[in-house]
Structure formats: structure tokens, C-alpha cells
CSV table of C-alpha atoms (C1' of nucleotides) in Angstrom, one decimal:
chain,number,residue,atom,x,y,z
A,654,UNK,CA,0.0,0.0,0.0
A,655,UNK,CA,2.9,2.2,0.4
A,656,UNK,CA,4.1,1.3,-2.7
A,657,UNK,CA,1.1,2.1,-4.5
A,658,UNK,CA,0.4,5.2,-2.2
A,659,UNK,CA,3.7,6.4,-3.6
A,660,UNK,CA,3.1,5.7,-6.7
A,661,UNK,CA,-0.3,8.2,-7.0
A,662,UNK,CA,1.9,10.7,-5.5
A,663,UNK,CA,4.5,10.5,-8.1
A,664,UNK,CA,1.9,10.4,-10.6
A,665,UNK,CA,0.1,13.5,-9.0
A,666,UNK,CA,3.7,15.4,-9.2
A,667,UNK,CA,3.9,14.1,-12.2
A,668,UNK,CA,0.5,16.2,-13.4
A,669,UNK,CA,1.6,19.2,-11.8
A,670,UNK,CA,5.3,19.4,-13.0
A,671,UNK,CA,3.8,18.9,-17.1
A,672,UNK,CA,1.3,21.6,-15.5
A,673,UNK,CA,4.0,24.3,-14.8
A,674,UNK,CA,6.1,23.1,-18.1
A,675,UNK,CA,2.4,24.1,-19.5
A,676,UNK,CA,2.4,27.6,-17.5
A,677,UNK,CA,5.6,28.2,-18.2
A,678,UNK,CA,5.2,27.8,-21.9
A,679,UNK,CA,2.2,29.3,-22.9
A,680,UNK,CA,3.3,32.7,-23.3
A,681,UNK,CA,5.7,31.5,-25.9
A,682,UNK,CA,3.5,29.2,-27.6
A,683,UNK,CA,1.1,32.5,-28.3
A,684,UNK,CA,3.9,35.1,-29.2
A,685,UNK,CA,5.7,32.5,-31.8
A,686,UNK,CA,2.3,31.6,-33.0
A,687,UNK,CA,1.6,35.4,-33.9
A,688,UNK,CA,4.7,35.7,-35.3
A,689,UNK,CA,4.8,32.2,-37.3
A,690,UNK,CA,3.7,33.9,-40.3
A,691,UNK,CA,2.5,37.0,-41.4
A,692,UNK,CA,-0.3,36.5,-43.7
A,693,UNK,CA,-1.6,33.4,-41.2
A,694,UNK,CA,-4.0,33.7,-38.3
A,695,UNK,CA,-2.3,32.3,-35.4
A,696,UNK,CA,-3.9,29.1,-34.7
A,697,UNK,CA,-2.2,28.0,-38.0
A,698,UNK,CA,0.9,27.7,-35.9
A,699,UNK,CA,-0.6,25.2,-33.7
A,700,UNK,CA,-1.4,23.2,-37.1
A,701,UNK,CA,2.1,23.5,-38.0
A,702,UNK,CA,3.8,22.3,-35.1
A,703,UNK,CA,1.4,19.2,-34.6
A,704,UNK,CA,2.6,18.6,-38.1
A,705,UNK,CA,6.5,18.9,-37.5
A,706,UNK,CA,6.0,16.8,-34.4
A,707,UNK,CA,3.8,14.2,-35.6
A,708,UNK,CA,3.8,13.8,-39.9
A,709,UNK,CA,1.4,13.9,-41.7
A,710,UNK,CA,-2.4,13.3,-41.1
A,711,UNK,CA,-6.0,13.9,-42.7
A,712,UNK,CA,-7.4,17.1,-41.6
A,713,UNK,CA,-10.0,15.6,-39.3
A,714,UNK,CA,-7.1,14.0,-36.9
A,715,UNK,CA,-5.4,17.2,-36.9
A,716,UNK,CA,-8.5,19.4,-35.7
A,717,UNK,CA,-9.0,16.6,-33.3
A,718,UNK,CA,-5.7,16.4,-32.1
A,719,UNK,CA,-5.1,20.4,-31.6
A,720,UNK,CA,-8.3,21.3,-30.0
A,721,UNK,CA,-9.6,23.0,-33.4
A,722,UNK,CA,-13.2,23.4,-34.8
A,723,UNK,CA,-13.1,21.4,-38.3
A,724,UNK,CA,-14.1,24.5,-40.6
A,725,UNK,CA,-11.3,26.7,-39.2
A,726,UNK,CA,-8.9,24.0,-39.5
A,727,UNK,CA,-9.9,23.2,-43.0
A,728,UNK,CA,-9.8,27.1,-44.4
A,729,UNK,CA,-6.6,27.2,-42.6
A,730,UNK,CA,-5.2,24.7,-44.2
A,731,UNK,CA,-6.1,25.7,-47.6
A,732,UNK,CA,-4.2,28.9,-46.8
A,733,UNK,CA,-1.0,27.2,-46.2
A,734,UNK,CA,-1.3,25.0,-48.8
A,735,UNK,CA,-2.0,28.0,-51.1
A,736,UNK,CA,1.5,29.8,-49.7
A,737,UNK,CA,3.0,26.4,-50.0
A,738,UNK,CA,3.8,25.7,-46.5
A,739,UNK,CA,1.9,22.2,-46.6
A,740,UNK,CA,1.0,19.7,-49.5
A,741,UNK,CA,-1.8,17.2,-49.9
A,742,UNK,CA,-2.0,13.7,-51.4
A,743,UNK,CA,-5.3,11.7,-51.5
A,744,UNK,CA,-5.3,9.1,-48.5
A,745,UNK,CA,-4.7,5.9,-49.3
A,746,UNK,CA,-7.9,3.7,-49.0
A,747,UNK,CA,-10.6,6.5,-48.7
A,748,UNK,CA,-11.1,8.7,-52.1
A,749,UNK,CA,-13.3,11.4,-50.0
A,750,UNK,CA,-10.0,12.4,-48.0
A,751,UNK,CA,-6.4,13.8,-47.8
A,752,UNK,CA,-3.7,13.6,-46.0
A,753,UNK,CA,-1.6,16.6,-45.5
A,754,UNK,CA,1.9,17.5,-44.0
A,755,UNK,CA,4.6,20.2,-43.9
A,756,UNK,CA,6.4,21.0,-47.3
A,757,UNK,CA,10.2,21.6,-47.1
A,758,UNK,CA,9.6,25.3,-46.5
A,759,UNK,CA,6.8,24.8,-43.8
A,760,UNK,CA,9.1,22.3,-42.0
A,761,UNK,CA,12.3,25.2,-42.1
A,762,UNK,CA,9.8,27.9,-41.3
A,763,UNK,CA,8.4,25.7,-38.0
A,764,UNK,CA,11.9,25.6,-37.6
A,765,UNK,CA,12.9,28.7,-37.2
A,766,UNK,CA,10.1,30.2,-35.3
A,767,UNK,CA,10.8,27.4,-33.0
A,768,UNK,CA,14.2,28.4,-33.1
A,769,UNK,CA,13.6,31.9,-32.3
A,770,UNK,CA,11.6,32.1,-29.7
A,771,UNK,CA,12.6,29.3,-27.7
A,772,UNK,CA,16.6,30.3,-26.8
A,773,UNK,CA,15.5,30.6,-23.2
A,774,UNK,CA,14.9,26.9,-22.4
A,775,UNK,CA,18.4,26.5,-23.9
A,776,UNK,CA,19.9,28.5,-20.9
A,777,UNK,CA,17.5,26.8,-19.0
A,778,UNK,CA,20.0,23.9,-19.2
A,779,UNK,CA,23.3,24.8,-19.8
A,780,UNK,CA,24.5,24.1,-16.1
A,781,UNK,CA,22.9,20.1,-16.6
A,782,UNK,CA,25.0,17.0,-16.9
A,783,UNK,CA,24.8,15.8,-20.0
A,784,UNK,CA,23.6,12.7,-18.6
A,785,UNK,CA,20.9,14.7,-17.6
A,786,UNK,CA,19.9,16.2,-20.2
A,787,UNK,CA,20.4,12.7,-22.2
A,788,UNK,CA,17.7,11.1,-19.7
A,789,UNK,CA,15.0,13.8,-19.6
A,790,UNK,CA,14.7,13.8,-23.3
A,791,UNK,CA,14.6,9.7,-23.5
A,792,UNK,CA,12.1,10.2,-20.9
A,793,UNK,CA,10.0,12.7,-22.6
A,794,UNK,CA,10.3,11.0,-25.7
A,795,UNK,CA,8.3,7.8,-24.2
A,796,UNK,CA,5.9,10.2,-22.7
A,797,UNK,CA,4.8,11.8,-26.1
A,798,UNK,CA,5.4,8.7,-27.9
A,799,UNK,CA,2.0,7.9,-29.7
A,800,UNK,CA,-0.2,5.5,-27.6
B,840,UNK,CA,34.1,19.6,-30.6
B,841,UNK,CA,32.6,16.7,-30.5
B,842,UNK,CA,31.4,17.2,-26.9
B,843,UNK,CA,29.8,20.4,-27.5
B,844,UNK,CA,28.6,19.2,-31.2
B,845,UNK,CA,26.4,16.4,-28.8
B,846,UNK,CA,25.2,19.1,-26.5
B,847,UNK,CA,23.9,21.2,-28.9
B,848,UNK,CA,22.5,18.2,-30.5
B,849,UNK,CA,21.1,17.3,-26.7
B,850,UNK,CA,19.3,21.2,-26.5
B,851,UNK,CA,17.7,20.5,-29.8
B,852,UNK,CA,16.2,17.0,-28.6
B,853,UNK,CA,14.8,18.7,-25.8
B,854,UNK,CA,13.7,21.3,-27.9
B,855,UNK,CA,11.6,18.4,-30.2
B,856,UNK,CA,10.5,16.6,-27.5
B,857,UNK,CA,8.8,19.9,-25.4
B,858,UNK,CA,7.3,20.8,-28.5
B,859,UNK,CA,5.6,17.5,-28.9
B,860,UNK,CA,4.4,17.4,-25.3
B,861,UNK,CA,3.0,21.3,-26.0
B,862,UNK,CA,1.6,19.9,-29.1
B,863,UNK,CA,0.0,16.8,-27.6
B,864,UNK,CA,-1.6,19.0,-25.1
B,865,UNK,CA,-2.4,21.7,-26.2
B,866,UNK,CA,-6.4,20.1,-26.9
B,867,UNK,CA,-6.4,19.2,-23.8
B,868,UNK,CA,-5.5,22.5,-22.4
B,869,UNK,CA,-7.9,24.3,-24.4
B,870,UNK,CA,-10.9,21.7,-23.9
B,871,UNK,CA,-10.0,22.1,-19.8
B,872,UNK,CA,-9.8,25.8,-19.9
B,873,UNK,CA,-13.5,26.0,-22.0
B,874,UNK,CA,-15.1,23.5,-18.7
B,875,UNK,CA,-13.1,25.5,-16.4
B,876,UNK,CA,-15.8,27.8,-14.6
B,877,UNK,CA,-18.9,28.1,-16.6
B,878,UNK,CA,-19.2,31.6,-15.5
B,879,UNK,CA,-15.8,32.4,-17.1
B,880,UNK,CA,-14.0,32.6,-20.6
B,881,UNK,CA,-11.4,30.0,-21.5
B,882,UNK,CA,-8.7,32.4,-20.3
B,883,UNK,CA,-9.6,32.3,-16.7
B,884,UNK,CA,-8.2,28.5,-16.5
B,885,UNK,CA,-5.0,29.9,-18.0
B,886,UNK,CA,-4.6,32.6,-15.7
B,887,UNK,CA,-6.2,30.1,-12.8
B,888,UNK,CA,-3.2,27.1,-13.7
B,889,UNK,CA,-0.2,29.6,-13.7
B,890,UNK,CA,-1.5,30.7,-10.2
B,891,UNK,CA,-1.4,27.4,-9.2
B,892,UNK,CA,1.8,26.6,-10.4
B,893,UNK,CA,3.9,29.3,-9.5
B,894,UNK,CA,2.1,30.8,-6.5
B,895,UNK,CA,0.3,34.5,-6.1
B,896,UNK,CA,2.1,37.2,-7.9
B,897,UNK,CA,0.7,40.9,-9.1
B,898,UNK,CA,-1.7,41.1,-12.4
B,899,UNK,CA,1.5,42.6,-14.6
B,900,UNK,CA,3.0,39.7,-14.3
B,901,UNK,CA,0.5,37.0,-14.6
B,902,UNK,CA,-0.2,38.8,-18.0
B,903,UNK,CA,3.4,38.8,-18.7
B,904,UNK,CA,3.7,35.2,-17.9
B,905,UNK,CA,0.7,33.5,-19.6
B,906,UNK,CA,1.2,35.8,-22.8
B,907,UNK,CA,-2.2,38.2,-22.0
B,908,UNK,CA,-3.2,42.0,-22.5
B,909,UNK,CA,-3.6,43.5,-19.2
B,910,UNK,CA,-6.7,44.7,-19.8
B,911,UNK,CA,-7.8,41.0,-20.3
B,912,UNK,CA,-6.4,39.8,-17.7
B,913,UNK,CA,-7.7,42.1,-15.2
B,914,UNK,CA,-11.5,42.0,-16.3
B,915,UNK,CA,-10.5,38.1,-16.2
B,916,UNK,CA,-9.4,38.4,-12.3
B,917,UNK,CA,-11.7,41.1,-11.3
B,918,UNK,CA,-14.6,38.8,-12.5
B,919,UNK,CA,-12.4,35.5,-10.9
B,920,UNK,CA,-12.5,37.7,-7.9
B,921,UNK,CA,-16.3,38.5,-7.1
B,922,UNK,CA,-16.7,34.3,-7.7
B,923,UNK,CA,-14.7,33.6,-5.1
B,924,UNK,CA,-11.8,32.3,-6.8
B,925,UNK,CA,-9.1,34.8,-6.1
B,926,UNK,CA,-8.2,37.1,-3.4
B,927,UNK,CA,-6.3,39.7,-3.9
B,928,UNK,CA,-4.1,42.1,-1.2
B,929,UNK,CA,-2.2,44.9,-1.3
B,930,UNK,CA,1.6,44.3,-2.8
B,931,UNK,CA,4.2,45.0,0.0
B,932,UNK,CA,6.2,48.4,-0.8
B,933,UNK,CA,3.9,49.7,-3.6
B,934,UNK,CA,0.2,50.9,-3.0
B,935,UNK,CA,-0.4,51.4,-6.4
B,936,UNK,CA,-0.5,47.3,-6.7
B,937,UNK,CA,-2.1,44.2,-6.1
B,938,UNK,CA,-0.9,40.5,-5.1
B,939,UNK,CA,-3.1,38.2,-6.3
B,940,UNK,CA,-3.6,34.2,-5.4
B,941,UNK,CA,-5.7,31.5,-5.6
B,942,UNK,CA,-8.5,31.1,-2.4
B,943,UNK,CA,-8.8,27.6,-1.4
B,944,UNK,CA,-11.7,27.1,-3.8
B,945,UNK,CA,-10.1,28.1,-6.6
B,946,UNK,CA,-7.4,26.0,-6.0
B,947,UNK,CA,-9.7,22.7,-5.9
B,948,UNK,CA,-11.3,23.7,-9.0
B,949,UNK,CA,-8.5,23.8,-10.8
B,950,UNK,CA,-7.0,20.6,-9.0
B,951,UNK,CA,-10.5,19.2,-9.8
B,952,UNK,CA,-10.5,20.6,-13.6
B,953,UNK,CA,-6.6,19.5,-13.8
B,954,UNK,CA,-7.9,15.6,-12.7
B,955,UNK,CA,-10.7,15.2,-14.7
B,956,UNK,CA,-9.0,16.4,-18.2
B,957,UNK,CA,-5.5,14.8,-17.3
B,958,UNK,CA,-6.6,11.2,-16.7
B,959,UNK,CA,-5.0,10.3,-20.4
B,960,UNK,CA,-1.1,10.6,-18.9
B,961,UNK,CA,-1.7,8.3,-15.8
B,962,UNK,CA,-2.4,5.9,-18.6
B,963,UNK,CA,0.8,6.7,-20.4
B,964,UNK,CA,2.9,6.1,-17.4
B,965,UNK,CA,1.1,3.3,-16.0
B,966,UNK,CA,4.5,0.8,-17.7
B,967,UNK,CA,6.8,3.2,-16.7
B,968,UNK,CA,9.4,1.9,-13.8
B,969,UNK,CA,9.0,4.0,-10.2
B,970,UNK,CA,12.3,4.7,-10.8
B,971,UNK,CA,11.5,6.9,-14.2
B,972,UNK,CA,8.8,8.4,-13.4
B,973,UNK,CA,10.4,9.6,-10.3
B,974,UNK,CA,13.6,10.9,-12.0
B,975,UNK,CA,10.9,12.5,-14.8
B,976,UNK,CA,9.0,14.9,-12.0
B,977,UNK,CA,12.8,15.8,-10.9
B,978,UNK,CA,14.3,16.7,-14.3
B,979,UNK,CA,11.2,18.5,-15.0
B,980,UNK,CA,10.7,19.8,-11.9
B,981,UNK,CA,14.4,21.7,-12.3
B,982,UNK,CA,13.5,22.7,-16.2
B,983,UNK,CA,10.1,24.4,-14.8
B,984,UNK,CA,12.0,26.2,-11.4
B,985,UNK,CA,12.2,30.2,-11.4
B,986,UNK,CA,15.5,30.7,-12.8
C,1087,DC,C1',-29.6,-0.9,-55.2
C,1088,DG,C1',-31.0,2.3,-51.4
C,1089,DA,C1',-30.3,4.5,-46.9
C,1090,DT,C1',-27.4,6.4,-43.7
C,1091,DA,C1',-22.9,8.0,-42.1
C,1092,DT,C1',-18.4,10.3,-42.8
C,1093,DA,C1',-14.6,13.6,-44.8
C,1094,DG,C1',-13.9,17.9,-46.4
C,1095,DT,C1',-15.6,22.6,-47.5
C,1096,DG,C1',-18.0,26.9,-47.0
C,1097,DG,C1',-21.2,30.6,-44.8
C,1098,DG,C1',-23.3,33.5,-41.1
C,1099,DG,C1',-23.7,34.9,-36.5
C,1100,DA,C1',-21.8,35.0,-31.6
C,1101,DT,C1',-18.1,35.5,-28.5
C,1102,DA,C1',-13.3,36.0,-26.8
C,1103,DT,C1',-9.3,38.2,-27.0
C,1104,DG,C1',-5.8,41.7,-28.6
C,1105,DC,C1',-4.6,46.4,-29.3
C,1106,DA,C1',-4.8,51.4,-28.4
C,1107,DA,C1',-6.0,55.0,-25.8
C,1108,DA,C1',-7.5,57.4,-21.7
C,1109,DC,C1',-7.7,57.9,-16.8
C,1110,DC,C1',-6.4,57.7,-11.7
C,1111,DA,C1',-3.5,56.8,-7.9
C,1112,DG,C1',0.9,56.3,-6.4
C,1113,DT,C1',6.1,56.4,-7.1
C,1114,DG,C1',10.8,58.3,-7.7
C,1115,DG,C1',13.9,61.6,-9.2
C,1116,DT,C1',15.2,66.5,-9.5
D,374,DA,C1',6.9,71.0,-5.1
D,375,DC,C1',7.1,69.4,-9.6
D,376,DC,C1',7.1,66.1,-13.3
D,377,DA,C1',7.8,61.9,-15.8
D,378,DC,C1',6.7,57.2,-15.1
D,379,DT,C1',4.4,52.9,-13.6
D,380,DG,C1',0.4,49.6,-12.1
D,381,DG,C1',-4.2,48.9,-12.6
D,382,DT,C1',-8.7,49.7,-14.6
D,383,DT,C1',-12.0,50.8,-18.2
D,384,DT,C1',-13.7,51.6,-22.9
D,385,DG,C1',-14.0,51.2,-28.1
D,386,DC,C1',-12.7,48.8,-32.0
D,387,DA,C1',-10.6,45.0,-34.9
D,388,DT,C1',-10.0,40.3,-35.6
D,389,DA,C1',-9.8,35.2,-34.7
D,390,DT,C1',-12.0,31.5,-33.5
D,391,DC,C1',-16.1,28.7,-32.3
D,392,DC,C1',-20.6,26.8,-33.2
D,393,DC,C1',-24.4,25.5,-36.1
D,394,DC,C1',-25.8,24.5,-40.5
D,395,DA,C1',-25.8,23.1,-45.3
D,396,DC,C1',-23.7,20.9,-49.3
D,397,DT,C1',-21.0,17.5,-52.2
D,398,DA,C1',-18.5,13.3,-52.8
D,399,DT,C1',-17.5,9.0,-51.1
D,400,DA,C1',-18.1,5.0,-48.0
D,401,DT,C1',-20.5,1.5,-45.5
D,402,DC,C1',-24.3,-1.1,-44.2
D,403,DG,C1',-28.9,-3.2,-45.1
DNA sequence: CGATATAGTGGGGATATGCAAACCAGTGGT
DNA sequence: ACCACTGGTTTGCATATCCCCACTATATCG
């Protein structure tokens, strides 16, 4: 019971460690989504990212998957299809969908906003061990693997 | 060269891997701060969560930190205040300002709005070794820390 | 073959948030 | 005592996003 006891309370710490990471990060998410690109609405950002992070998907999975109402989603992503950010192939198996992911130049322009806006969780580590750092991103890695 | 070649290559990891946990979440962030309060915009859980994370702090900089206007953010508390949800008390040293934090019942709601949403990573760890998860909530517990 | 469901797209109205400006009370330097 | 500045609040306006609905093309089930 101990065991287990602890167990909940590491998962609990768990929850509110991801849940500062979250604090801590919004403010940055926001400013490099404004920024991302200048003839894009913001949320198009989010799109992005989910895209760089996880490949390509059909529309529908990415509204799901970022929290987005399916009409905004869709016009946005004719937008950056239109300013060549993302490309679009029918999905194999079902002629009614596509499947959409980053071009070259949407991948080096996630990139870079990334990139820009996000020196300060560089700093953030330079004191770690390497081993350190080695470990938290194997860890994190497992934890956003796909279920 | 080769040392710091593997760092830089480290800070980048960590660079991939946050951005996949901020992308994973971010529907779930959204989706919990819409069922936060329904007497509140979706903005109030942001505010709410960075509270509870980092402790009480003046309006300036909970706008600053969670990437809001100010004049957002204080209709947001003003409104969080007459629910019940904040108190607020004069900043030591300046009159002009504010300290705001969460009341005991604000801080259960957002515990409460944190559970509900949040059971989906439980899951994810539920393989995981005590001994990684624990040195996960440490790692992240240092990344997250005030600098 | 016919009926119902799903993927993507578009429109129209409602709401939340950002941005700019003005204002007041208090602060700090001169 | 003055003046420039800062923290917080409020207001007016612009825009982004959501929500509901409709429409077309395909898929799936009977």
C-alpha cells in the first residue's frame, strides 16, 4: 500500500510538473504563433507544429488532435497550402480524404520560429550533466510517444 | 568539438520533444480551460493554472507570464474575484499594486478541472518503472523552477 | 440498389481576445 | 513642489475562432 500510495503521488507530481512546463510555456506558444507567419491567423501555428511533431495526417485527426473546430482547421489549411507551407495527397484507401503534412519550406519555417523564440529553455540547461539532459529527453520522448 | 557538437545536438532533442508534449496538449489544455468555470472565458483557467503553479504574484505579471493583455487579464481576475476564486491584497512596498492568489476554492477547481481532463497521462505512465517516473518529475521539476 | 454515415468545405452569427487610448493613484527623481 | 513614469482599470474597436448549418462526394451497411 505504500508502494502504491507512492506511486499516486508521483503520478500527482507528475500532473503538476507537465502543469508548470504548460504555465511556463504558454506565453511562448502565443507570441511564436503570432509571429509564425504574417499573412496566417495564429492558430495556423498550432497546425504546424502538430505537423512537425507528428507527420502527416488527414485534416480531421489534426483538428481533433489540436483542439480545433473542423471549418477553421480546414480554411486554414487551404491557406498554407496555397503559400506552399503544406502539401496534400489523397489518403490511401478512402477517395473522400487527404492527408496533409509540412512542405520543405513549412518544415524550415516551424523551424525557425521554434528556433527563435525558444533560446530561453536553452539557458535553462546549460548548467545540466549531460547525462541529464540525455535522460530527460529519452524520458519525454516515451511520454509523447503515440499511444 | 565533438562534446559540444552532442550538446547542442542534446538542447535540440529537448527542444523536439517539449514541443511534442505542448503539441500533444495543447487540446487538452484548451478543452479544460473551456469546462473550467462556466461563468468564465477559457482564459480564466490559463490565468487560474499559472496561479497554481507558480504561486500569487501581481496582475502585470500574470499577464506577462501567460502571454495576455492586461486589460484582459484584469477584467478576467476582477470577475475571478467576485466568484470567489481569487483574493487579492495589497503588494508590499507599492500601493499602487495588487498580489493576487488563488482562495482555497479556486485551487480545488483547478486541482479538480486539472484531474478530470488529465486522466490520459496516468495511462501513459502506468509501464513506466518507479524509478522513471520519479527521476521524470525531478528533471522537470528543475527545467520548470524560477530561474 | 438504397439509406445512412463520414470527410472535407463553405457561410453567417456569436463571442473571446488583442490592441490602443485614456484615466487615476501612487512612485521616484530633480 | 514638480514632473515623468508605472500599475491597474475601463472603454471602443478589430480580428480570430467557435458553433451551427448546409452541401458534395464518397463509404458503408442493409
Amino acid at each position: 500500500m505504500q508502494t502504491s500510495g507512492d506511486r499516486r503521488q508521483l503520478q500527482l507530481a507528475l500532473g503538476e510538473q507537465i502543469n508548470a512546463l504548460l504555465s511556463a510555456t504558454r506565453a511562448l506558444s502565443e507570441r511564436s504563433a503570432a509571429h509564425f507567419h504574417p499573412a496566417l491567423q495564429p492558430a495556423a501555428f498550432h497546425v504546424a507544429r502538430w505537423l512537425y511533431a507528428y507527420g502527416p495526417a488527414k485534416p480531421s485527426v489534426v483538428a481533433e488532435a489540436v483542439g480545433m473546430d473542423r471549418s477553421s482547421t480546414s480554411t486554414l489549411i487551404g491557406k498554407m497550402r496555397t503559400l506552399g507551407l503544406l502539401s496534400a495527397d489523397p489518403s490511401p484507401g478512402d477517395r473522400r480524404s487527404i492527408t496533409v503534412g509540412l512542405t520543405p519550406e513549412g518544415r524550415a519555417r516551424v523551424a525557425a520560429t521554434l528556433e527563435d523564440r525558444g533560446q530561453e529553455f536553452y539557458t535553462r540547461t546549460e548548467s545540466w550533466t549531460t547525462d541529464d539532459l540525455t535522460r530527460l529527453v529519452e524520458l519525454l520522448g516515451r511520454l509523447t510517444a503515440e499511444p
